Structure formats: C-alpha cells, structure tokens
PDB file of C-alpha atoms in Angstrom:
ATOM      1  CA  UNK A   1      -2.085 -38.915 -69.345  1.00 60.00           C
ATOM      2  CA  UNK A   2      -4.516 -38.247 -71.951  1.00 64.00           C
ATOM      3  CA  UNK A   3      -7.026 -35.183 -72.324  1.00 64.00           C
ATOM      4  CA  UNK A   4     -10.273 -35.143 -71.240  1.00 58.00           C
ATOM      5  CA  UNK A   5     -13.081 -36.204 -73.766  1.00 59.00           C
ATOM      6  CA  UNK A   6     -16.567 -34.951 -74.176  1.00 52.00           C
ATOM      7  CA  UNK A   7     -17.733 -38.528 -73.462  1.00 57.00           C
ATOM      8  CA  UNK A   8     -16.341 -38.576 -70.279  1.00 57.00           C
ATOM      9  CA  UNK A   9     -19.121 -35.809 -68.943  1.00 53.00           C
ATOM     10  CA  UNK A  10     -21.782 -38.382 -69.838  1.00 57.00           C
ATOM     11  CA  UNK A  11     -23.985 -39.091 -66.596  1.00 65.00           C
ATOM     12  CA  UNK A  12     -22.289 -36.520 -64.496  1.00 78.00           C
ATOM     13  CA  UNK A  13     -22.985 -33.078 -63.935  1.00 88.00           C
ATOM     14  CA  UNK A  14     -21.060 -30.287 -65.372  1.00 91.00           C
ATOM     15  CA  UNK A  15     -19.200 -27.886 -63.536  1.00 95.00           C
ATOM     16  CA  UNK A  16     -17.261 -25.234 -65.472  1.00 96.00           C
ATOM     17  CA  UNK A  17     -15.722 -21.691 -64.615  1.00 97.00           C
ATOM     18  CA  UNK A  18     -14.086 -19.448 -66.736  1.00 96.00           C
ATOM     19  CA  UNK A  19     -11.753 -16.677 -65.765  1.00 95.00           C
ATOM     20  CA  UNK A  20     -10.635 -15.998 -69.403  1.00 94.00           C
ATOM     21  CA  UNK A  21     -12.162 -15.519 -72.829  1.00 93.00           C
ATOM     22  CA  UNK A  22     -10.858 -18.841 -74.069  1.00 94.00           C
ATOM     23  CA  UNK A  23     -12.577 -20.365 -71.017  1.00 95.00           C
ATOM     24  CA  UNK A  24     -15.825 -18.956 -71.796  1.00 96.00           C
ATOM     25  CA  UNK A  25     -15.932 -20.359 -75.186  1.00 96.00           C
ATOM     26  CA  UNK A  26     -15.857 -23.543 -73.976  1.00 95.00           C
ATOM     27  CA  UNK A  27     -19.056 -22.590 -71.726  1.00 96.00           C
ATOM     28  CA  UNK A  28     -20.590 -20.823 -74.574  1.00 97.00           C
ATOM     29  CA  UNK A  29     -20.209 -23.890 -76.934  1.00 94.00           C
ATOM     30  CA  UNK A  30     -22.221 -25.886 -73.910  1.00 94.00           C
ATOM     31  CA  UNK A  31     -24.974 -23.630 -73.434  1.00 96.00           C
ATOM     32  CA  UNK A  32     -25.725 -22.963 -76.984  1.00 94.00           C
ATOM     33  CA  UNK A  33     -29.186 -23.474 -77.392  1.00 92.00           C
ATOM     34  CA  UNK A  34     -30.134 -23.289 -74.132  1.00 95.00           C
ATOM     35  CA  UNK A  35     -33.525 -22.184 -73.449  1.00 94.00           C
ATOM     36  CA  UNK A  36     -35.007 -19.761 -70.288  1.00 95.00           C
ATOM     37  CA  UNK A  37     -38.029 -18.174 -69.505  1.00 95.00           C
ATOM     38  CA  UNK A  38     -37.338 -14.137 -68.821  1.00 95.00           C
ATOM     39  CA  UNK A  39     -38.443 -14.685 -65.107  1.00 94.00           C
ATOM     40  CA  UNK A  40     -35.301 -16.883 -64.805  1.00 96.00           C
ATOM     41  CA  UNK A  41     -32.978 -14.186 -64.834  1.00 96.00           C
ATOM     42  CA  UNK A  42     -31.617 -12.795 -61.535  1.00 95.00           C
ATOM     43  CA  UNK A  43     -29.577  -9.463 -61.191  1.00 96.00           C
ATOM     44  CA  UNK A  44     -28.385  -9.021 -57.518  1.00 97.00           C
ATOM     45  CA  UNK A  45     -26.511  -5.806 -57.218  1.00 96.00           C
ATOM     46  CA  UNK A  46     -25.358  -5.804 -53.943  1.00 96.00           C
ATOM     47  CA  UNK A  47     -23.721  -9.175 -54.396  1.00 97.00           C
ATOM     48  CA  UNK A  48     -22.767  -8.220 -58.158  1.00 97.00           C
ATOM     49  CA  UNK A  49     -23.896 -11.385 -59.168  1.00 98.00           C
ATOM     50  CA  UNK A  50     -26.190 -11.987 -62.742  1.00 98.00           C
ATOM     51  CA  UNK A  51     -27.564 -15.640 -62.732  1.00 98.00           C
ATOM     52  CA  UNK A  52     -29.889 -17.605 -65.403  1.00 98.00           C
ATOM     53  CA  UNK A  53     -31.510 -20.885 -64.829  1.00 98.00           C
ATOM     54  CA  UNK A  54     -31.143 -22.259 -68.140  1.00 97.00           C
ATOM     55  CA  UNK A  55     -32.452 -25.669 -69.830  1.00 95.00           C
ATOM     56  CA  UNK A  56     -29.271 -26.701 -71.608  1.00 94.00           C
ATOM     57  CA  UNK A  57     -29.233 -29.196 -74.261  1.00 89.00           C
ATOM     58  CA  UNK A  58     -26.770 -32.047 -73.231  1.00 86.00           C
ATOM     59  CA  UNK A  59     -24.459 -31.903 -76.275  1.00 79.00           C
ATOM     60  CA  UNK A  60     -22.286 -34.300 -74.217  1.00 78.00           C
ATOM     61  CA  UNK A  61     -24.728 -37.274 -74.160  1.00 70.00           C
ATOM     62  CA  UNK A  62     -26.686 -36.576 -77.575  1.00 62.00           C
ATOM     63  CA  UNK A  63     -24.631 -39.109 -79.564  1.00 57.00           C
ATOM     64  CA  UNK A  64     -25.266 -41.811 -77.015  1.00 61.00           C
ATOM     65  CA  UNK A  65     -28.673 -40.582 -75.434  1.00 63.00           C
ATOM     66  CA  UNK A  66     -30.729 -38.754 -78.021  1.00 68.00           C
ATOM     67  CA  UNK A  67     -32.205 -35.463 -77.265  1.00 80.00           C
ATOM     68  CA  UNK A  68     -32.128 -34.493 -73.444  1.00 86.00           C
ATOM     69  CA  UNK A  69     -31.387 -31.395 -71.302  1.00 88.00           C
ATOM     70  CA  UNK A  70     -30.657 -30.619 -67.970  1.00 92.00           C
ATOM     71  CA  UNK A  71     -31.375 -27.485 -65.920  1.00 95.00           C
ATOM     72  CA  UNK A  72     -27.798 -25.354 -65.080  1.00 97.00           C
ATOM     73  CA  UNK A  73     -27.347 -22.253 -63.238  1.00 98.00           C
ATOM     74  CA  UNK A  74     -25.340 -20.217 -65.436  1.00 98.00           C
ATOM     75  CA  UNK A  75     -23.921 -17.164 -63.271  1.00 98.00           C
ATOM     76  CA  UNK A  76     -21.571 -14.212 -63.808  1.00 98.00           C
ATOM     77  CA  UNK A  77     -19.597 -12.458 -61.039  1.00 97.00           C
ATOM     78  CA  UNK A  78     -18.031  -9.138 -60.284  1.00 97.00           C
ATOM     79  CA  UNK A  79     -20.974  -7.697 -62.401  1.00 98.00           C
ATOM     80  CA  UNK A  80     -21.332  -3.856 -62.124  1.00 97.00           C
ATOM     81  CA  UNK A  81     -24.580  -3.311 -64.405  1.00 97.00           C
ATOM     82  CA  UNK A  82     -26.956  -5.012 -66.729  1.00 97.00           C
ATOM     83  CA  UNK A  83     -28.288  -3.978 -70.554  1.00 96.00           C
ATOM     84  CA  UNK A  84     -30.740  -5.808 -72.604  1.00 96.00           C
ATOM     85  CA  UNK A  85     -31.995  -5.247 -75.929  1.00 96.00           C
ATOM     86  CA  UNK A  86     -34.188  -7.178 -78.109  1.00 95.00           C
ATOM     87  CA  UNK A  87     -36.923  -8.429 -75.614  1.00 94.00           C
ATOM     88  CA  UNK A  88     -39.194  -7.264 -72.901  1.00 91.00           C
ATOM     89  CA  UNK A  89     -37.651  -7.995 -69.656  1.00 89.00           C
ATOM     90  CA  UNK A  90     -41.342  -7.579 -67.933  1.00 90.00           C
ATOM     91  CA  UNK A  91     -42.739 -10.474 -70.350  1.00 92.00           C
ATOM     92  CA  UNK A  92     -42.237 -13.236 -67.874  1.00 87.00           C
ATOM     93  CA  UNK A  93     -43.964 -15.875 -70.313  1.00 89.00           C
ATOM     94  CA  UNK A  94     -41.095 -15.146 -72.944  1.00 94.00           C
ATOM     95  CA  UNK A  95     -38.515 -17.683 -73.882  1.00 95.00           C
ATOM     96  CA  UNK A  96     -35.200 -17.139 -74.724  1.00 96.00           C
ATOM     97  CA  UNK A  97     -32.848 -18.727 -76.380  1.00 95.00           C
ATOM     98  CA  UNK A  98     -29.035 -18.359 -75.884  1.00 97.00           C
ATOM     99  CA  UNK A  99     -26.670 -18.713 -79.167  1.00 97.00           C
ATOM    100  CA  UNK A 100     -23.273 -17.513 -77.754  1.00 97.00           C
ATOM    101  CA  UNK A 101     -21.387 -16.068 -74.735  1.00 98.00           C
ATOM    102  CA  UNK A 102     -18.279 -13.534 -75.599  1.00 97.00           C
ATOM    103  CA  UNK A 103     -16.203 -11.390 -73.562  1.00 96.00           C
ATOM    104  CA  UNK A 104     -15.256  -8.264 -74.884  1.00 93.00           C
ATOM    105  CA  UNK A 105     -11.962  -7.013 -72.909  1.00 91.00           C
ATOM    106  CA  UNK A 106     -11.247  -3.482 -71.305  1.00 86.00           C
ATOM    107  CA  UNK A 107      -8.809  -1.889 -69.439  1.00 79.00           C
ATOM    108  CA  UNK A 108      -7.190  -3.718 -66.354  1.00 81.00           C
ATOM    109  CA  UNK A 109      -9.236  -6.954 -66.838  1.00 73.00           C
ATOM    110  CA  UNK A 110     -12.523  -5.020 -67.049  1.00 88.00           C
ATOM    111  CA  UNK A 111     -14.924  -5.766 -70.127  1.00 95.00           C
ATOM    112  CA  UNK A 112     -18.163  -6.912 -71.077  1.00 97.00           C
ATOM    113  CA  UNK A 113     -19.743 -10.399 -71.248  1.00 97.00           C
ATOM    114  CA  UNK A 114     -22.405 -10.617 -74.001  1.00 97.00           C
ATOM    115  CA  UNK A 115     -25.180 -13.085 -74.042  1.00 98.00           C
ATOM    116  CA  UNK A 116     -26.346 -13.017 -77.901  1.00 97.00           C
ATOM    117  CA  UNK A 117     -29.898 -14.520 -77.872  1.00 97.00           C
ATOM    118  CA  UNK A 118     -31.963 -15.736 -81.018  1.00 94.00           C
ATOM    119  CA  UNK A 119     -34.208 -12.936 -82.234  1.00 91.00           C
ATOM    120  CA  UNK A 120     -31.906 -10.419 -82.213  1.00 90.00           C
ATOM    121  CA  UNK A 121     -31.941 -10.051 -78.325  1.00 95.00           C
ATOM    122  CA  UNK A 122     -28.521  -9.745 -76.162  1.00 97.00           C
ATOM    123  CA  UNK A 123     -27.755  -9.268 -72.644  1.00 97.00           C
ATOM    124  CA  UNK A 124     -24.542  -7.008 -71.924  1.00 98.00           C
ATOM    125  CA  UNK A 125     -22.880  -7.571 -68.534  1.00 98.00           C
ATOM    126  CA  UNK A 126     -20.384  -4.890 -67.385  1.00 97.00           C
ATOM    127  CA  UNK A 127     -17.920  -6.867 -65.205  1.00 97.00           C
ATOM    128  CA  UNK A 128     -14.771  -5.963 -63.229  1.00 95.00           C
ATOM    129  CA  UNK A 129     -13.287  -9.288 -64.167  1.00 93.00           C
ATOM    130  CA  UNK A 130     -14.288 -12.238 -66.004  1.00 95.00           C
ATOM    131  CA  UNK A 131     -15.436 -14.814 -63.803  1.00 96.00           C
ATOM    132  CA  UNK A 132     -18.515 -16.944 -65.041  1.00 97.00           C
ATOM    133  CA  UNK A 133     -19.552 -20.681 -64.034  1.00 98.00           C
ATOM    134  CA  UNK A 134     -22.159 -23.133 -65.384  1.00 98.00           C
ATOM    135  CA  UNK A 135     -23.157 -25.741 -62.676  1.00 97.00           C
ATOM    136  CA  UNK A 136     -25.996 -28.543 -63.606  1.00 95.00           C
ATOM    137  CA  UNK A 137     -28.529 -28.715 -60.670  1.00 95.00           C
ATOM    138  CA  UNK A 138     -30.761 -31.325 -62.027  1.00 92.00           C
ATOM    139  CA  UNK A 139     -30.564 -34.768 -63.764  1.00 89.00           C
ATOM    140  CA  UNK A 140     -30.966 -34.690 -67.655  1.00 87.00           C
ATOM    141  CA  UNK A 141     -34.622 -35.324 -68.956  1.00 83.00           C
ATOM    142  CA  UNK A 142     -35.662 -36.137 -72.517  1.00 82.00           C
ATOM    143  CA  UNK A 143     -36.032 -32.857 -74.190  1.00 75.00           C
ATOM    144  CA  UNK A 144     -39.843 -32.195 -74.521  1.00 74.00           C
ATOM    145  CA  UNK A 145     -39.620 -31.553 -78.588  1.00 70.00           C
ATOM    146  CA  UNK A 146     -37.616 -34.876 -78.584  1.00 65.00           C
ATOM    147  CA  UNK A 147     -35.530 -33.199 -81.019  1.00 63.00           C
ATOM    148  CA  UNK A 148     -31.721 -32.347 -81.321  1.00 68.00           C
ATOM    149  CA  UNK A 149     -31.073 -28.460 -82.227  1.00 73.00           C
ATOM    150  CA  UNK A 150     -30.169 -28.304 -85.656  1.00 68.00           C
ATOM    151  CA  UNK A 151     -27.533 -25.735 -87.068  1.00 58.00           C
ATOM    152  CA  UNK A 152     -27.809 -26.268 -90.761  1.00 52.00           C
TER     153      UNK A 152
END
C-alpha cells in the first residue's frame, strides 16, 4: 500500500478533519491564500461553532489545471469564544486572506485555534477541544485573477 498523493485529490472535493495540531497543519496548507468576505464568517454560540465560507486556491490542481479556486466551508467545533484583531468585523465588503491556521494547546485538551490573516489580522478561537473540518462545497472554477499565489 502506498501513501496518498496530492494529485489523488484532483477533481474530487476535499473533506479533511483535524483533531490534533499536526492534522491542522495539513488543513492550514490547503487553505493558505484562501479569501473570504467578512460577511462569510458565522459564529453560533449556542451550537459552539464558528464557520467560514472560503474561496480556497486549489493547490492540488495547480500543476495540471492552472489557477483554480473552490468554495469550501472551514468549520471549528466546541468554540467557547471568538476574538478578532486587525480588521473591522462590521465592514461586510472587506476581503480577508488566510495565511495560516495554528493550535495553541492549553490544559486538558483545551486551547486556541488562531487564523492568521494577511495585513496583521487574526481570529482567535477558544476551543474546548480541537475539531476543525474543511469541506469543498462547489466545483473548482477559474480564479478571477488567473494567477497562482506567489510566495517569493
């Protein structure tokens, strides 16, 4: 049996889940350079869920298909509180860009999920336990810019 390859995900919707910090690194790599309007963030305290509808770059298809994006839901469970910095949550036209996701471990499995955003923005979620999922909800589409994100 061989390990999965990135190319195996081409033309299939991604569905990933993280229960450990190492798993979250995989989701972080996949959502790097994802963009979303502030209006596409949802905090449901009664459900203890924070979710974002993102437009992620299709890193798994970039080599063969060019610059494509897909809409996906990035969801965090067991969220106790949400803090933001570096952007106005009321500016619904503002577009955010995700740089990375990290988990800061605390006592008894509790901790903080931190979404680092371009332009010194951040979202910090206090969670009872790490449970993050990413699920593609549309087919890939040609990125409006036609460009692949550059990290030089």
